[in-house]
mmCIF file of C-alpha atoms in Angstrom:
data_model
loop_
_atom_site.group_PDB
_atom_site.id
_atom_site.type_symbol
_atom_site.label_atom_id
_atom_site.label_comp_id
_atom_site.label_asym_id
_atom_site.label_seq_id
_atom_site.Cartn_x
_atom_site.Cartn_y
_atom_site.Cartn_z
ATOM 1 C CA MET F 1 0.000 0.000 0.000
ATOM 2 C CA GLU F 2 0.996 3.655 -0.202
ATOM 3 C CA CYS F 3 1.713 5.824 2.798
ATOM 4 C CA PRO F 4 -1.088 8.439 3.048
ATOM 5 C CA PHE F 5 1.421 11.053 4.195
ATOM 6 C CA CYS F 6 4.317 10.717 1.709
ATOM 7 C CA ALA F 7 2.766 8.457 -0.981
ATOM 8 C CA GLU F 8 5.697 6.026 -0.819
ATOM 9 C CA SER F 9 5.118 2.253 -0.982
ATOM 10 C CA VAL F 10 5.164 0.418 2.338
ATOM 11 C CA LYS F 11 4.292 -3.094 3.415
ATOM 12 C CA GLU F 12 0.694 -3.684 4.419
ATOM 13 C CA GLU F 13 1.703 -4.919 7.885
ATOM 14 C CA ALA F 14 3.915 -1.883 8.564
ATOM 15 C CA ILE F 15 2.911 0.292 11.539
ATOM 16 C CA VAL F 16 5.424 3.066 10.788
ATOM 17 C CA CYS F 17 6.358 4.428 7.362
ATOM 18 C CA LYS F 18 10.044 3.790 6.693
ATOM 19 C CA HIS F 19 10.205 6.863 4.465
ATOM 20 C CA CYS F 20 8.581 9.604 6.551
ATOM 21 C CA SER F 21 8.435 7.825 9.945
ATOM 22 C CA ARG F 22 4.739 8.631 10.388
ATOM 23 C CA ASP F 23 2.546 6.345 12.477
ATOM 24 C CA LEU F 24 0.287 4.183 10.285
ATOM 25 C CA ARG F 25 -1.643 2.338 12.998
ATOM 26 C CA VAL F 26 -4.620 4.683 12.730
ATOM 27 C CA ALA F 27 -4.374 5.448 9.030
ATOM 28 C CA ARG F 28 -4.066 1.835 7.810
ATOM 29 C CA PRO F 29 -7.517 0.577 8.888
ATOM 30 C CA VAL F 30 -9.109 3.686 7.383
ATOM 31 C CA MET F 31 -7.249 3.136 4.081
ATOM 32 C CA LEU F 32 -8.285 -0.509 3.962
ATOM 33 C CA GLU F 33 -11.907 0.480 4.592
ATOM 34 C CA VAL F 34 -11.753 3.124 1.864
ATOM 35 C CA HIS F 35 -10.258 0.589 -0.565
ATOM 36 C CA ALA F 36 -13.052 -1.844 0.254
ATOM 37 C CA ILE F 37 -15.714 0.832 -0.317
ATOM 38 C CA VAL F 38 -14.129 1.862 -3.635
ATOM 39 C CA SER F 39 -14.031 -1.774 -4.747
ATOM 40 C CA GLU F 40 -17.690 -2.307 -3.838
ATOM 41 C CA LEU F 41 -18.655 0.945 -5.569
ATOM 42 C CA ASP F 42 -16.842 -0.110 -8.733
ATOM 43 C CA GLN F 43 -18.637 -3.461 -8.690
ATOM 44 C CA LEU F 44 -21.993 -1.730 -8.170
ATOM 45 C CA GLN F 45 -21.264 0.612 -11.093
ATOM 46 C CA ARG F 46 -20.543 -2.319 -13.377
ATOM 47 C CA GLU F 47 -23.710 -4.089 -12.248
ATOM 48 C CA LEU F 48 -25.679 -0.869 -12.818
ATOM 49 C CA ALA F 49 -24.238 -0.583 -16.328
ATOM 50 C CA SER F 50 -25.292 -4.173 -17.018
ATOM 51 C CA VAL F 51 -28.827 -3.484 -15.754
ATOM 52 C CA LYS F 52 -29.044 -0.307 -17.868
ATOM 53 C CA ALA F 53 -27.957 -2.253 -20.945
ATOM 54 C CA ARG F 54 -30.646 -4.890 -20.363
ATOM 55 C CA LEU F 55 -33.303 -2.243 -19.730
ATOM 56 C CA ALA F 56 -32.337 -0.401 -22.910
ATOM 57 C CA ARG F 57 -32.649 -3.618 -24.914
ATOM 58 C CA ALA F 58 -36.043 -4.304 -23.329
ATOM 59 C CA ARG F 59 -37.271 -0.740 -23.941
ATOM 60 C CA PHE F 60 -36.176 -0.494 -27.574
ATOM 61 C CA PRO F 61 -35.872 -4.142 -28.681
ATOM 62 C CA VAL F 62 -36.118 -3.554 -32.428
ATOM 63 C CA ARG F 63 -33.545 -0.764 -32.479
ATOM 64 C CA HIS F 64 -31.049 -2.715 -30.390
ATOM 65 C CA LEU F 65 -31.695 -5.936 -32.285
ATOM 66 C CA MET F 66 -30.986 -4.242 -35.599
ATOM 67 C CA GLY F 67 -27.936 -2.443 -34.251
ATOM 68 C CA ASP F 68 -26.497 -5.568 -32.643
ATOM 69 C CA PHE F 69 -27.224 -7.592 -35.782
ATOM 70 C CA ALA F 70 -25.350 -5.061 -37.904
ATOM 71 C CA CYS F 71 -22.392 -4.732 -35.524
ATOM 72 C CA TYR F 72 -21.986 -8.283 -34.235
ATOM 73 C CA VAL F 73 -23.329 -10.413 -37.088
ATOM 74 C CA LEU F 74 -23.074 -8.593 -40.408
ATOM 75 C CA ALA F 75 -19.694 -6.980 -39.697
ATOM 76 C CA PRO F 76 -17.859 -10.204 -38.747
ATOM 77 C CA VAL F 77 -19.661 -12.056 -41.560
ATOM 78 C CA ALA F 78 -18.345 -9.496 -44.054
ATOM 79 C CA LEU F 79 -14.803 -9.876 -42.705
ATOM 80 C CA LEU F 80 -14.954 -13.684 -42.691
ATOM 81 C CA VAL F 81 -16.338 -13.859 -46.233
ATOM 82 C CA ALA F 82 -13.733 -11.332 -47.401
ATOM 83 C CA ALA F 83 -11.001 -13.483 -45.842
ATOM 84 C CA HIS F 84 -12.467 -16.529 -47.585
ATOM 85 C CA ILE F 85 -12.438 -14.799 -50.983
ATOM 86 C CA ILE F 86 -8.884 -13.485 -50.540
ATOM 87 C CA VAL F 87 -7.409 -16.784 -49.321
ATOM 88 C CA THR F 88 -9.232 -19.290 -51.528
ATOM 89 C CA ILE F 89 -9.895 -17.315 -54.733
ATOM 90 C CA VAL F 90 -7.591 -14.304 -55.037
ATOM 91 C CA LEU F 91 -4.426 -15.775 -53.539
ATOM 92 C CA ASP F 92 -5.386 -19.467 -53.829
ATOM 93 C CA VAL F 93 -3.168 -20.469 -50.887
ATOM 94 C CA THR F 94 -3.518 -23.078 -48.156
ATOM 95 C CA PRO F 95 -6.832 -22.879 -46.250
ATOM 96 C CA LEU F 96 -4.807 -22.822 -43.034
ATOM 97 C CA TYR F 97 -4.726 -19.018 -43.230
ATOM 98 C CA LEU F 98 -8.494 -18.900 -43.564
ATOM 99 C CA ARG F 99 -8.981 -21.120 -40.536
ATOM 100 C CA LEU F 100 -6.613 -18.962 -38.487
ATOM 101 C CA ALA F 101 -8.513 -15.864 -39.602
ATOM 102 C CA SER F 102 -11.786 -17.491 -38.550
ATOM 103 C CA VAL F 103 -10.368 -17.809 -35.023
ATOM 104 C CA VAL F 104 -8.846 -14.319 -34.822
ATOM 105 C CA ILE F 105 -11.613 -12.220 -36.453
ATOM 106 C CA PRO F 106 -14.421 -13.069 -33.963
ATOM 107 C CA LEU F 107 -12.265 -12.331 -30.876
ATOM 108 C CA PRO F 108 -12.685 -8.514 -30.780
ATOM 109 C CA PHE F 109 -16.414 -8.854 -31.451
ATOM 110 C CA GLY F 110 -16.799 -11.232 -28.520
ATOM 111 C CA LEU F 111 -14.789 -8.857 -26.338
ATOM 112 C CA ALA F 112 -17.030 -5.943 -27.395
ATOM 113 C CA LEU F 113 -20.143 -8.000 -26.598
ATOM 114 C CA HIS F 114 -18.955 -8.321 -23.019
ATOM 115 C CA GLU F 115 -17.822 -4.751 -22.448
ATOM 116 C CA LEU F 116 -20.303 -2.771 -24.555
ATOM 117 C CA ARG F 117 -23.420 -4.962 -24.504
ATOM 118 C CA LYS F 118 -22.842 -6.686 -21.147
ATOM 119 C CA ILE F 119 -23.571 -10.091 -22.681
ATOM 120 C CA GLY F 120 -22.154 -13.215 -21.043
ATOM 121 C CA TYR F 121 -20.203 -15.940 -22.773
ATOM 122 C CA ARG F 122 -23.319 -18.063 -23.376
ATOM 123 C CA GLY F 123 -24.972 -15.213 -25.243
ATOM 124 C CA ALA F 124 -21.720 -14.518 -27.102
ATOM 125 C CA ILE F 125 -21.480 -18.135 -28.237
ATOM 126 C CA GLY F 126 -25.150 -18.008 -29.309
ATOM 127 C CA ILE F 127 -24.482 -14.898 -31.403
ATOM 128 C CA GLY F 128 -21.346 -16.634 -32.671
ATOM 129 C CA ILE F 129 -23.407 -19.589 -33.884
ATOM 130 C CA VAL F 130 -25.713 -17.264 -35.838
ATOM 131 C CA THR F 131 -22.756 -15.362 -37.277
ATOM 132 C CA ALA F 132 -20.879 -18.537 -38.163
ATOM 133 C CA THR F 133 -23.930 -20.085 -39.835
ATOM 134 C CA VAL F 134 -24.487 -17.011 -42.005
ATOM 135 C CA ALA F 135 -20.772 -16.666 -42.809
ATOM 136 C CA VAL F 136 -20.266 -20.327 -43.720
ATOM 137 C CA THR F 137 -23.423 -20.283 -45.854
ATOM 138 C CA CYS F 138 -22.081 -17.272 -47.766
ATOM 139 C CA MET F 139 -18.722 -19.026 -48.166
ATOM 140 C CA LEU F 140 -20.423 -22.121 -49.602
ATOM 141 C CA ILE F 141 -22.333 -19.940 -52.072
ATOM 142 C CA VAL F 142 -19.146 -18.127 -53.138
ATOM 143 C CA THR F 143 -17.272 -21.407 -53.566
ATOM 144 C CA GLY F 144 -20.150 -23.013 -55.462
ATOM 145 C CA LEU F 145 -20.487 -20.127 -57.900
ATOM 146 C CA ASN F 146 -16.740 -19.756 -58.430
ATOM 147 C CA ASP F 147 -15.888 -23.458 -58.803
ATOM 148 C CA LYS F 148 -19.166 -24.501 -60.422
ATOM 149 C CA VAL F 149 -19.804 -27.098 -57.729
ATOM 150 C CA PRO F 150 -22.921 -27.841 -55.613
ATOM 151 C CA ILE F 151 -23.465 -25.274 -52.886
ATOM 152 C CA ILE F 152 -24.965 -27.772 -50.421
ATOM 153 C CA PRO F 153 -22.437 -30.351 -49.163
ATOM 154 C CA ASN F 154 -23.047 -33.837 -50.537
ATOM 155 C CA THR F 155 -21.217 -36.108 -48.104
ATOM 156 C CA TRP F 156 -21.097 -36.507 -44.346
ATOM 157 C CA LEU F 157 -17.406 -35.515 -44.351
ATOM 158 C CA ASP F 158 -18.292 -32.229 -46.018
ATOM 159 C CA TRP F 159 -21.079 -31.600 -43.525
ATOM 160 C CA ARG F 160 -18.758 -32.425 -40.620
ATOM 161 C CA GLU F 161 -16.236 -29.897 -41.916
ATOM 162 C CA VAL F 162 -18.988 -27.273 -42.103
ATOM 163 C CA ILE F 163 -20.115 -28.033 -38.539
ATOM 164 C CA GLU F 164 -16.536 -27.880 -37.260
ATOM 165 C CA TYR F 165 -16.021 -24.552 -39.001
ATOM 166 C CA VAL F 166 -19.199 -23.132 -37.430
ATOM 167 C CA ALA F 167 -18.108 -24.407 -33.998
ATOM 168 C CA SER F 168 -14.670 -22.837 -34.415
ATOM 169 C CA ILE F 169 -16.117 -19.385 -35.134
ATOM 170 C CA ALA F 170 -18.742 -19.606 -32.379
ATOM 171 C CA LEU F 171 -16.211 -20.675 -29.745
ATOM 172 C CA ALA F 172 -13.939 -17.808 -30.796
ATOM 173 C CA PHE F 173 -16.795 -15.422 -29.922
ATOM 174 C CA GLY F 174 -16.979 -17.044 -26.484
ATOM 175 C CA THR F 175 -13.216 -16.725 -26.066
ATOM 176 C CA GLY F 176 -13.391 -12.998 -26.821
ATOM 177 C CA ASP F 177 -16.218 -12.525 -24.302
ATOM 178 C CA ILE F 178 -14.328 -14.319 -21.506
ATOM 179 C CA LEU F 179 -11.202 -12.372 -22.425
ATOM 180 C CA GLY F 180 -13.231 -9.188 -21.916
ATOM 181 C CA LEU F 181 -14.286 -10.463 -18.488
ATOM 182 C CA LEU F 182 -10.644 -11.081 -17.607
ATOM 183 C CA ILE F 183 -9.388 -7.719 -18.872
ATOM 184 C CA PHE F 184 -12.164 -5.396 -17.707
ATOM 185 C CA ASP F 185 -13.430 -7.135 -14.548
ATOM 186 C CA VAL F 186 -10.950 -9.561 -13.039
ATOM 187 C CA PHE F 187 -7.565 -7.954 -13.685
ATOM 188 C CA PRO F 188 -8.466 -4.478 -12.310
ATOM 189 C CA ARG F 189 -9.708 -5.985 -9.050
ATOM 190 C CA THR F 190 -6.689 -8.279 -8.844
ATOM 191 C CA VAL F 191 -4.143 -5.531 -9.467
ATOM 192 C CA SER F 192 -5.747 -3.087 -7.026
ATOM 193 C CA HIS F 193 -6.079 -5.709 -4.245
ATOM 194 C CA ASP F 194 -9.191 -3.945 -3.054
ATOM 195 C CA GLY F 195 -11.805 -5.420 -0.814
ATOM 196 C CA LYS F 196 -11.856 -7.881 2.064
ATOM 197 C CA PRO F 197 -11.053 -11.497 1.125
ATOM 198 C CA ASN F 198 -14.071 -13.778 1.237
ATOM 199 C CA ALA F 199 -14.603 -16.654 3.673
ATOM 200 C CA VAL F 200 -13.467 -19.347 1.223
ATOM 201 C CA ALA F 201 -10.131 -17.571 0.701
ATOM 202 C CA PHE F 202 -9.631 -17.325 4.478
ATOM 203 C CA VAL F 203 -10.389 -21.045 4.915
ATOM 204 C CA ILE F 204 -7.854 -22.018 2.236
ATOM 205 C CA ALA F 205 -5.319 -19.594 3.715
ATOM 206 C CA GLY F 206 -5.804 -21.213 7.126
ATOM 207 C CA MET F 207 -5.304 -24.692 5.665
ATOM 208 C CA LEU F 208 -1.907 -23.567 4.392
ATOM 209 C CA GLY F 209 -0.796 -22.700 7.926
ATOM 210 C CA GLN F 210 -2.312 -20.631 10.713
ATOM 211 C CA HIS F 211 0.864 -19.720 12.628
ATOM 212 C CA VAL F 212 1.137 -16.259 11.135
ATOM 213 C CA GLY F 213 -0.039 -12.810 12.042
ATOM 214 C CA GLU F 214 -3.514 -11.505 11.269
ATOM 215 C CA GLU F 215 -2.279 -9.114 8.582
ATOM 216 C CA GLN F 216 -0.168 -11.787 6.875
ATOM 217 C CA MET F 217 -3.156 -14.139 6.929
ATOM 218 C CA ARG F 218 -5.237 -11.407 5.288
ATOM 219 C CA ARG F 219 -2.592 -10.903 2.576
ATOM 220 C CA ARG F 220 -2.410 -14.649 1.960
ATOM 221 C CA ALA F 221 -6.191 -14.888 1.712
ATOM 222 C CA ARG F 222 -6.268 -11.942 -0.708
ATOM 223 C CA ARG F 223 -3.688 -13.626 -2.970
ATOM 224 C CA ILE F 224 -5.730 -16.833 -2.919
ATOM 225 C CA GLN F 225 -8.904 -14.897 -3.744
ATOM 226 C CA ASP F 226 -7.163 -13.141 -6.641
ATOM 227 C CA LEU F 227 -5.957 -16.508 -7.909
ATOM 228 C CA LEU F 228 -9.454 -17.994 -7.694
ATOM 229 C CA ARG F 229 -10.916 -14.996 -9.511
ATOM 230 C CA THR F 230 -8.385 -15.334 -12.303
ATOM 231 C CA ALA F 231 -8.387 -19.128 -12.577
ATOM 232 C CA GLY F 232 -12.016 -19.438 -13.750
ATOM 233 C CA PRO F 233 -11.777 -17.062 -16.728
ATOM 234 C CA LEU F 234 -8.364 -18.451 -17.668
ATOM 235 C CA VAL F 235 -9.735 -21.991 -17.734
ATOM 236 C CA GLY F 236 -12.695 -20.750 -19.782
ATOM 237 C CA ILE F 237 -10.363 -19.061 -22.277
ATOM 238 C CA LEU F 238 -8.206 -22.167 -22.572
ATOM 239 C CA MET F 239 -11.255 -24.371 -23.154
ATOM 240 C CA THR F 240 -13.024 -22.154 -25.694
ATOM 241 C CA ALA F 241 -9.845 -21.087 -27.491
ATOM 242 C CA GLY F 242 -8.569 -24.659 -27.548
ATOM 243 C CA GLY F 243 -11.911 -25.893 -28.861
ATOM 244 C CA SER F 244 -12.003 -23.157 -31.490
ATOM 245 C CA ILE F 245 -8.472 -23.902 -32.714
ATOM 246 C CA TYR F 246 -9.038 -27.669 -32.666
ATOM 247 C CA ALA F 247 -12.334 -27.453 -34.554
ATOM 248 C CA GLY F 248 -10.879 -24.988 -37.039
ATOM 249 C CA LEU F 249 -7.677 -26.880 -37.828
ATOM 250 C CA LYS F 250 -8.937 -30.451 -37.371
ATOM 251 C CA GLY F 251 -9.941 -30.902 -40.999
ATOM 252 C CA ILE F 252 -6.685 -29.471 -42.314
ATOM 253 C CA PHE F 253 -4.286 -31.569 -40.240
ATOM 254 C CA GLY F 254 -6.534 -34.623 -40.025
ATOM 255 C CA TRP F 255 -6.683 -34.718 -36.227
#
């Protein structure tokens, strides 16, 4: 924490500032309480923003539906189809680049869905499925017209490749949404170390050894709480990103 008198960094368990020699025994509890209030206020503001976003969608459903469809469906579809045309028709190179693009392009849209529209990863994956279905359909039409081949897949292997491609794009939307959660929600709270650790963190901290001071136990519990907060989104990112990459590259490498 920072000394309230000289703004220099001091240990949280310090009772006297080593820089200005001021007594911190009275100031420290007040600072911790202020940090906790600021953390709770920030959380309430984010929850209020989420409620406002839902109310706005409920109040003007058609306007928001059309706007979201244009921003989070049509825009990524246009980019994905453009990538398909450039890779498979203009440049005529390995489809690996197209599959990589199909993983990278949806990420910022999923991130924006979390931060701007306050939509969770389930909703992001749902929007990703719609986007992927439209995009892949357009790609099949472009390929069919350019190569003079049937637009609708004829074999189960072709259909499986289509399904895997749709899954890859949809999961990439989910990855972007969880990444937004990590960047805009979890990391700020973890870096600031605000707020009192919850009961679960204190229990785990006690299991690791109770023969320490109260302040050190609090610091240990806060680190454990930060780790628990970060672990969930990281696991979610690894699962969705791994699934997106696997589904996207499976057909190319024959996994």
